PDB file of C-alpha atoms in Angstrom:
ATOM      1  CA  GLY Q   2      -0.480   0.430  -9.016  1.00  0.00           C
ATOM      2  CA  ILE Q   3      -2.598   2.631  -6.850  1.00  0.00           C
ATOM      3  CA  GLN Q   4      -4.748   0.912  -4.223  1.00  0.00           C
ATOM      4  CA  VAL Q   5      -8.214   2.098  -3.183  1.00  0.00           C
ATOM      5  CA  GLU Q   6      -9.871   0.906   0.005  1.00  0.00           C
ATOM      6  CA  GLN Q   7     -13.434   1.714   0.949  1.00  0.00           C
ATOM      7  CA  SER Q   8     -15.101   1.340   4.298  1.00  0.00           C
ATOM      8  CA  PRO Q   9     -17.372   0.075   5.598  1.00  0.00           C
ATOM      9  CA  PRO Q  10     -18.044  -2.719   3.114  1.00  0.00           C
ATOM     10  CA  ASP Q  11     -21.703  -2.915   4.158  1.00  0.00           C
ATOM     11  CA  LEU Q  12     -24.004  -0.491   5.898  1.00  0.00           C
ATOM     12  CA  ILE Q  13     -27.634  -0.765   6.934  1.00  0.00           C
ATOM     13  CA  LEU Q  14     -29.443   2.410   7.911  1.00  0.00           C
ATOM     14  CA  GLN Q  15     -32.885   3.342   9.080  1.00  0.00           C
ATOM     15  CA  GLU Q  16     -34.517   5.938   6.874  1.00  0.00           C
ATOM     16  CA  GLY Q  17     -33.600   9.418   8.079  1.00  0.00           C
ATOM     17  CA  ALA Q  18     -30.218   8.456   9.513  1.00  0.00           C
ATOM     18  CA  ASN Q  19     -26.906   9.994   8.485  1.00  0.00           C
ATOM     19  CA  SER Q  20     -23.815   8.128   7.331  1.00  0.00           C
ATOM     20  CA  THR Q  21     -20.192   8.627   6.357  1.00  0.00           C
ATOM     21  CA  LEU Q  22     -18.415   6.514   3.776  1.00  0.00           C
ATOM     22  CA  ARG Q  23     -14.652   6.548   3.560  1.00  0.00           C
ATOM     23  CA  CYS Q  24     -12.196   6.065   0.700  1.00  0.00           C
ATOM     24  CA  ASN Q  25      -8.452   5.689   1.308  1.00  0.00           C
ATOM     25  CA  PHE Q  26      -5.981   5.687  -1.542  1.00  0.00           C
ATOM     26  CA  SER Q  27      -2.329   4.777  -1.611  1.00  0.00           C
ATOM     27  CA  ASP Q  28      -0.827   7.507  -3.801  1.00  0.00           C
ATOM     28  CA  SER Q  29      -1.380  11.104  -4.823  1.00  0.00           C
ATOM     29  CA  VAL Q  30      -4.225  11.567  -7.274  1.00  0.00           C
ATOM     30  CA  ASN Q  31      -5.424  14.227  -9.672  1.00  0.00           C
ATOM     31  CA  ASN Q  32      -8.812  12.670 -10.236  1.00  0.00           C
ATOM     32  CA  LEU Q  33     -11.251  11.329  -7.654  1.00  0.00           C
ATOM     33  CA  GLN Q  34     -14.887  10.581  -8.290  1.00  0.00           C
ATOM     34  CA  TRP Q  35     -17.721   9.127  -6.234  1.00  0.00           C
ATOM     35  CA  PHE Q  36     -20.364   7.031  -7.976  1.00  0.00           C
ATOM     36  CA  HIS Q  37     -23.665   5.507  -6.940  1.00  0.00           C
ATOM     37  CA  GLN Q  38     -24.686   2.248  -8.555  1.00  0.00           C
ATOM     38  CA  ASN Q  39     -28.406   1.806  -8.068  1.00  0.00           C
ATOM     39  CA  PRO Q  40     -30.120  -1.572  -7.683  1.00  0.00           C
ATOM     40  CA  TRP Q  41     -30.686  -1.662 -11.455  1.00  0.00           C
ATOM     41  CA  GLY Q  42     -26.960  -1.387 -12.104  1.00  0.00           C
ATOM     42  CA  GLN Q  43     -26.893   2.169 -13.400  1.00  0.00           C
ATOM     43  CA  LEU Q  44     -23.761   4.153 -12.434  1.00  0.00           C
ATOM     44  CA  ILE Q  45     -24.353   7.763 -11.521  1.00  0.00           C
ATOM     45  CA  ASN Q  46     -21.539  10.224 -10.982  1.00  0.00           C
ATOM     46  CA  LEU Q  47     -22.046  11.985  -7.656  1.00  0.00           C
ATOM     47  CA  PHE Q  48     -18.931  14.126  -7.304  1.00  0.00           C
ATOM     48  CA  TYR Q  49     -15.728  14.932  -9.081  1.00  0.00           C
ATOM     49  CA  ILE Q  50     -13.598  15.914  -6.085  1.00  0.00           C
ATOM     50  CA  PRO Q  51      -9.810  15.489  -6.239  1.00  0.00           C
ATOM     51  CA  SER Q  52      -9.582  17.975  -3.357  1.00  0.00           C
ATOM     52  CA  GLY Q  53     -11.772  20.176  -1.213  1.00  0.00           C
ATOM     53  CA  THR Q  54     -15.422  19.963  -0.288  1.00  0.00           C
ATOM     54  CA  LYS Q  55     -18.571  19.907  -2.383  1.00  0.00           C
ATOM     55  CA  GLN Q  56     -22.238  19.626  -1.548  1.00  0.00           C
ATOM     56  CA  ASN Q  57     -25.209  18.542  -3.601  1.00  0.00           C
ATOM     57  CA  GLY Q  58     -28.477  18.401  -1.699  1.00  0.00           C
ATOM     58  CA  ARG Q  59     -28.288  15.751   1.008  1.00  0.00           C
ATOM     59  CA  LEU Q  60     -24.909  14.572  -0.203  1.00  0.00           C
ATOM     60  CA  SER Q  61     -21.543  16.146   0.405  1.00  0.00           C
ATOM     61  CA  ALA Q  62     -17.969  15.022  -0.085  1.00  0.00           C
ATOM     62  CA  THR Q  63     -14.602  16.045   1.238  1.00  0.00           C
ATOM     63  CA  THR Q  64     -11.204  15.001  -0.064  1.00  0.00           C
ATOM     64  CA  VAL Q  65      -8.033  15.627   1.910  1.00  0.00           C
ATOM     65  CA  ALA Q  66      -5.517  14.975  -0.816  1.00  0.00           C
ATOM     66  CA  THR Q  67      -2.448  15.401   1.419  1.00  0.00           C
ATOM     67  CA  GLU Q  68      -3.723  12.643   3.706  1.00  0.00           C
ATOM     68  CA  ARG Q  69      -5.017  10.476   0.854  1.00  0.00           C
ATOM     69  CA  TYR Q  70      -8.613  10.023   1.830  1.00  0.00           C
ATOM     70  CA  SER Q  71     -12.072  11.134   0.831  1.00  0.00           C
ATOM     71  CA  LEU Q  72     -15.359  11.058   2.716  1.00  0.00           C
ATOM     72  CA  LEU Q  73     -18.884  10.912   1.358  1.00  0.00           C
ATOM     73  CA  TYR Q  74     -21.626  12.132   3.698  1.00  0.00           C
ATOM     74  CA  ILE Q  75     -25.233  11.136   3.264  1.00  0.00           C
ATOM     75  CA  SER Q  76     -27.703  12.987   5.439  1.00  0.00           C
ATOM     76  CA  SER Q  77     -31.356  12.140   6.104  1.00  0.00           C
ATOM     77  CA  SER Q  78     -31.019   8.928   4.130  1.00  0.00           C
ATOM     78  CA  GLN Q  79     -33.878   7.695   1.948  1.00  0.00           C
ATOM     79  CA  THR Q  80     -34.640   4.245   0.597  1.00  0.00           C
ATOM     80  CA  THR Q  81     -33.675   5.488  -2.860  1.00  0.00           C
ATOM     81  CA  ASP Q  82     -30.120   5.978  -1.558  1.00  0.00           C
ATOM     82  CA  SER Q  83     -29.720   2.203  -1.431  1.00  0.00           C
ATOM     83  CA  GLY Q  84     -27.144   0.699  -3.732  1.00  0.00           C
ATOM     84  CA  VAL Q  85     -23.380   0.532  -3.979  1.00  0.00           C
ATOM     85  CA  TYR Q  86     -21.172   3.575  -3.569  1.00  0.00           C
ATOM     86  CA  PHE Q  87     -17.854   3.518  -5.385  1.00  0.00           C
ATOM     87  CA  CYS Q  88     -14.841   5.719  -5.003  1.00  0.00           C
ATOM     88  CA  ALA Q  89     -12.553   5.843  -8.066  1.00  0.00           C
ATOM     89  CA  VAL Q  90      -9.209   7.571  -8.500  1.00  0.00           C
ATOM     90  CA  ALA Q  91      -6.575   8.254 -11.126  1.00  0.00           C
ATOM     91  CA  ARG Q  92      -3.063   9.544 -10.646  1.00  0.00           C
ATOM     92  CA  GLU Q  93      -3.027  11.624 -13.788  1.00  0.00           C
ATOM     93  CA  TYR Q  94      -5.532  13.954 -15.335  1.00  0.00           C
ATOM     94  CA  GLY Q  95      -7.538  11.333 -17.091  1.00  0.00           C
ATOM     95  CA  ASN Q  96     -10.041   8.644 -16.596  1.00  0.00           C
ATOM     96  CA  LYS Q  97      -8.093   5.422 -16.305  1.00  0.00           C
ATOM     97  CA  LEU Q  98      -9.866   5.180 -13.003  1.00  0.00           C
ATOM     98  CA  VAL Q  99      -9.076   2.635 -10.313  1.00  0.00           C
ATOM     99  CA  PHE Q 100     -12.237   1.697  -8.442  1.00  0.00           C
ATOM    100  CA  GLY Q 101     -12.573   0.617  -4.850  1.00  0.00           C
ATOM    101  CA  ALA Q 102     -14.604  -2.448  -3.976  1.00  0.00           C
ATOM    102  CA  GLY Q 103     -17.544  -0.286  -2.949  1.00  0.00           C
ATOM    103  CA  THR Q 104     -19.788   0.194   0.070  1.00  0.00           C
ATOM    104  CA  ILE Q 105     -23.150  -1.559  -0.092  1.00  0.00           C
ATOM    105  CA  LEU Q 106     -25.776   0.673   1.492  1.00  0.00           C
ATOM    106  CA  ARG Q 107     -29.250  -0.534   2.440  1.00  0.00           C
ATOM    107  CA  VAL Q 108     -31.719   2.025   3.746  1.00  0.00           C
ATOM    108  CA  LYS Q 109     -34.768   0.552   5.466  1.00  0.00           C
ATOM    109  CA  SER Q 110     -38.087   2.340   5.811  1.00  0.00           C
TER     110      SER Q 110
ATOM    111  CA  ASN E  27     -29.015  14.602 -25.020  1.00  0.00           C
ATOM    112  CA  ALA E  28     -29.539  10.862 -24.828  1.00  0.00           C
ATOM    113  CA  GLY E  29     -26.499  10.161 -22.658  1.00  0.00           C
ATOM    114  CA  VAL E  30     -24.183   7.226 -23.211  1.00  0.00           C
ATOM    115  CA  MET E  31     -26.087   4.473 -24.992  1.00  0.00           C
ATOM    116  CA  GLN E  32     -25.079   0.858 -24.722  1.00  0.00           C
ATOM    117  CA  ASN E  33     -26.584  -2.145 -26.402  1.00  0.00           C
ATOM    118  CA  PRO E  34     -27.502  -4.802 -25.971  1.00  0.00           C
ATOM    119  CA  ARG E  35     -28.402  -4.426 -22.314  1.00  0.00           C
ATOM    120  CA  HIS E  36     -28.351  -8.170 -21.864  1.00  0.00           C
ATOM    121  CA  LEU E  37     -26.567 -10.723 -24.006  1.00  0.00           C
ATOM    122  CA  VAL E  38     -26.453 -14.494 -23.609  1.00  0.00           C
ATOM    123  CA  ARG E  39     -23.824 -16.494 -25.445  1.00  0.00           C
ATOM    124  CA  ARG E  40     -22.682 -20.091 -25.391  1.00  0.00           C
ATOM    125  CA  ARG E  41     -19.035 -20.904 -24.854  1.00  0.00           C
ATOM    126  CA  GLY E  42     -17.055 -20.389 -28.050  1.00  0.00           C
ATOM    127  CA  GLN E  43     -19.392 -17.812 -29.572  1.00  0.00           C
ATOM    128  CA  GLU E  44     -18.585 -14.170 -30.183  1.00  0.00           C
ATOM    129  CA  ALA E  45     -19.987 -11.229 -28.242  1.00  0.00           C
ATOM    130  CA  ARG E  46     -20.201  -7.702 -29.635  1.00  0.00           C
ATOM    131  CA  LEU E  47     -21.048  -4.838 -27.336  1.00  0.00           C
ATOM    132  CA  ARG E  48     -21.782  -1.381 -28.690  1.00  0.00           C
ATOM    133  CA  CYS E  49     -21.415   2.039 -27.130  1.00  0.00           C
ATOM    134  CA  SER E  50     -22.499   5.407 -28.468  1.00  0.00           C
ATOM    135  CA  PRO E  51     -20.941   8.221 -26.404  1.00  0.00           C
ATOM    136  CA  MET E  52     -22.706  11.383 -25.436  1.00  0.00           C
ATOM    137  CA  LYS E  53     -23.041  13.900 -28.221  1.00  0.00           C
ATOM    138  CA  GLY E  54     -19.855  15.903 -28.485  1.00  0.00           C
ATOM    139  CA  HIS E  55     -17.776  13.367 -26.552  1.00  0.00           C
ATOM    140  CA  SER E  56     -14.800  11.966 -28.413  1.00  0.00           C
ATOM    141  CA  HIS E  57     -13.240   9.876 -25.619  1.00  0.00           C
ATOM    142  CA  VAL E  58     -14.587   6.434 -24.800  1.00  0.00           C
ATOM    143  CA  TYR E  59     -13.633   4.081 -21.986  1.00  0.00           C
ATOM    144  CA  TRP E  60     -14.623   0.491 -21.395  1.00  0.00           C
ATOM    145  CA  TYR E  61     -14.751  -1.003 -17.908  1.00  0.00           C
ATOM    146  CA  ARG E  62     -15.648  -4.504 -16.759  1.00  0.00           C
ATOM    147  CA  GLN E  63     -17.444  -5.355 -13.526  1.00  0.00           C
ATOM    148  CA  LEU E  64     -17.259  -8.938 -12.384  1.00  0.00           C
ATOM    149  CA  PRO E  65     -19.952 -10.101  -9.953  1.00  0.00           C
ATOM    150  CA  GLU E  66     -19.574  -8.609  -6.480  1.00  0.00           C
ATOM    151  CA  GLU E  67     -16.585  -6.490  -7.530  1.00  0.00           C
ATOM    152  CA  GLY E  68     -15.752  -2.936  -8.493  1.00  0.00           C
ATOM    153  CA  LEU E  69     -15.156  -1.824 -12.038  1.00  0.00           C
ATOM    154  CA  LYS E  70     -11.829  -2.425 -13.745  1.00  0.00           C
ATOM    155  CA  PHE E  71     -10.459  -0.342 -16.599  1.00  0.00           C
ATOM    156  CA  MET E  72     -10.085  -2.142 -19.909  1.00  0.00           C
ATOM    157  CA  VAL E  73      -9.402   0.308 -22.726  1.00  0.00           C
ATOM    158  CA  TYR E  74      -9.451   3.995 -23.639  1.00  0.00           C
ATOM    159  CA  LEU E  75     -10.157   5.084 -27.199  1.00  0.00           C
ATOM    160  CA  GLN E  76     -10.530   8.222 -29.212  1.00  0.00           C
ATOM    161  CA  LYS E  77     -11.973   8.287 -32.693  1.00  0.00           C
ATOM    162  CA  GLU E  78     -10.019   5.757 -34.792  1.00  0.00           C
ATOM    163  CA  ASN E  79      -7.304   5.393 -32.142  1.00  0.00           C
ATOM    164  CA  ILE E  80      -6.649   3.112 -29.201  1.00  0.00           C
ATOM    165  CA  ILE E  81      -4.940   5.287 -26.608  1.00  0.00           C
ATOM    166  CA  ASP E  82      -4.520   2.843 -23.729  1.00  0.00           C
ATOM    167  CA  GLU E  83      -5.409  -0.848 -23.783  1.00  0.00           C
ATOM    168  CA  SER E  84      -3.415  -1.860 -20.738  1.00  0.00           C
ATOM    169  CA  GLY E  85      -6.463  -3.375 -19.066  1.00  0.00           C
ATOM    170  CA  MET E  86      -7.505  -5.567 -21.959  1.00  0.00           C
ATOM    171  CA  PRO E  87      -6.876  -9.307 -21.789  1.00  0.00           C
ATOM    172  CA  LYS E  88      -4.162 -10.210 -24.265  1.00  0.00           C
ATOM    173  CA  GLU E  89      -6.282 -12.634 -26.234  1.00  0.00           C
ATOM    174  CA  ARG E  90      -9.835 -12.747 -27.565  1.00  0.00           C
ATOM    175  CA  PHE E  91     -10.690  -9.136 -26.658  1.00  0.00           C
ATOM    176  CA  SER E  92     -10.548  -6.185 -29.031  1.00  0.00           C
ATOM    177  CA  ALA E  93     -12.026  -2.712 -29.182  1.00  0.00           C
ATOM    178  CA  GLU E  94     -12.521  -0.081 -31.822  1.00  0.00           C
ATOM    179  CA  PHE E  95     -14.014   3.375 -32.166  1.00  0.00           C
ATOM    180  CA  PRO E  96     -14.408   4.095 -35.866  1.00  0.00           C
ATOM    181  CA  LYS E  97     -14.748   7.502 -37.425  1.00  0.00           C
ATOM    182  CA  GLU E  98     -18.438   6.854 -37.913  1.00  0.00           C
ATOM    183  CA  GLY E  99     -20.604   4.803 -35.628  1.00  0.00           C
ATOM    184  CA  PRO E 100     -20.376   3.452 -32.110  1.00  0.00           C
ATOM    185  CA  SER E 101     -17.451   2.006 -30.240  1.00  0.00           C
ATOM    186  CA  ILE E 102     -17.419  -1.799 -30.301  1.00  0.00           C
ATOM    187  CA  LEU E 103     -16.026  -4.161 -27.684  1.00  0.00           C
ATOM    188  CA  ARG E 104     -15.602  -7.585 -29.241  1.00  0.00           C
ATOM    189  CA  ILE E 105     -15.011 -10.789 -27.337  1.00  0.00           C
ATOM    190  CA  GLN E 106     -14.196 -13.846 -29.403  1.00  0.00           C
ATOM    191  CA  GLN E 107     -14.661 -17.451 -28.285  1.00  0.00           C
ATOM    192  CA  VAL E 108     -16.282 -16.444 -25.025  1.00  0.00           C
ATOM    193  CA  VAL E 109     -15.713 -18.463 -21.868  1.00  0.00           C
ATOM    194  CA  ARG E 110     -17.733 -18.560 -18.647  1.00  0.00           C
ATOM    195  CA  GLY E 111     -15.232 -16.239 -16.963  1.00  0.00           C
ATOM    196  CA  ASP E 112     -16.198 -13.494 -19.425  1.00  0.00           C
ATOM    197  CA  SER E 113     -19.625 -13.258 -17.769  1.00  0.00           C
ATOM    198  CA  ALA E 114     -19.737  -9.740 -16.387  1.00  0.00           C
ATOM    199  CA  ALA E 115     -21.230  -6.295 -16.803  1.00  0.00           C
ATOM    200  CA  TYR E 116     -19.379  -4.208 -19.373  1.00  0.00           C
ATOM    201  CA  PHE E 117     -19.682  -0.465 -18.941  1.00  0.00           C
ATOM    202  CA  CYS E 118     -18.851   2.220 -21.418  1.00  0.00           C
ATOM    203  CA  ALA E 119     -18.149   5.802 -20.372  1.00  0.00           C
ATOM    204  CA  SER E 120     -17.322   8.980 -22.222  1.00  0.00           C
ATOM    205  CA  ASN E 121     -16.086  12.511 -21.749  1.00  0.00           C
ATOM    206  CA  TYR E 122     -15.139  15.273 -24.128  1.00  0.00           C
ATOM    207  CA  ARG E 123     -11.640  16.232 -23.221  1.00  0.00           C
ATOM    208  CA  GLN E 124      -8.647  15.200 -21.191  1.00  0.00           C
ATOM    209  CA  GLY E 125      -6.291  17.243 -19.098  1.00  0.00           C
ATOM    210  CA  VAL E 126      -8.708  19.890 -17.933  1.00  0.00           C
ATOM    211  CA  SER E 127     -10.158  19.266 -14.518  1.00  0.00           C
ATOM    212  CA  GLY E 128     -13.770  19.984 -15.320  1.00  0.00           C
ATOM    213  CA  ALA E 129     -13.661  17.662 -18.291  1.00  0.00           C
ATOM    214  CA  ASN E 130     -12.632  14.628 -16.321  1.00  0.00           C
ATOM    215  CA  VAL E 131     -16.100  13.702 -15.162  1.00  0.00           C
ATOM    216  CA  LEU E 132     -17.070  10.437 -16.781  1.00  0.00           C
ATOM    217  CA  THR E 133     -20.613   9.724 -17.853  1.00  0.00           C
ATOM    218  CA  PHE E 134     -21.406   6.027 -17.802  1.00  0.00           C
ATOM    219  CA  GLY E 135     -23.835   4.036 -19.846  1.00  0.00           C
ATOM    220  CA  ALA E 136     -26.261   1.580 -18.276  1.00  0.00           C
ATOM    221  CA  GLY E 137     -23.963  -1.339 -19.041  1.00  0.00           C
ATOM    222  CA  SER E 138     -24.223  -4.533 -21.063  1.00  0.00           C
ATOM    223  CA  ARG E 139     -24.583  -7.704 -19.063  1.00  0.00           C
ATOM    224  CA  LEU E 140     -22.988 -10.700 -20.724  1.00  0.00           C
ATOM    225  CA  THR E 141     -23.875 -14.199 -19.591  1.00  0.00           C
ATOM    226  CA  VAL E 142     -21.902 -17.099 -20.993  1.00  0.00           C
ATOM    227  CA  LEU E 143     -23.593 -20.481 -20.709  1.00  0.00           C
TER     228      LEU E 143
END
């Protein structure tokens, strides 16, 4: 099956810093989503981005489908950005998503 | 719109008991997915259901686990004779349609955390 690798596994930032999270996947995909799992365990969908670039406030994401990777940018980080960021993909149009292991982000004030 | 509702949020069971986890999808959503998150790991797909039908259960353990999504009422994930290895967070997600790009965004519930003693 498709493999999803996320890097880095852990990241500690000072409040206000910027960061880039990476997601590599082993096969072509028609569905790619980024999620944030907050410290209370809630999963929030950040982007549906099988290709191209999207921005939402301080967050943006870019997927280069031909090269099988996606990047999540967090600018001017805040302590509320802390949590685990997951990349999830599916080969077909659907939601049998394969999740990466996540990037644990800690933002310190 | 109340979002995807899961209950209970926390469930404690002793080995050998049964666990029932419930999921009410977002209003208007007819597709339900169950995922399991073991400690320190990402989520893993278990089963995909539409009303009264199991579409894909390739991620379900072969024994003790079952899922349903009846015509009326919530989707139920049932685990019989629980063992310690079943301790995990179980997430339900829903969307309203397949095959159209904008409809592929999953909305997740807050999860049900099962602890087996």
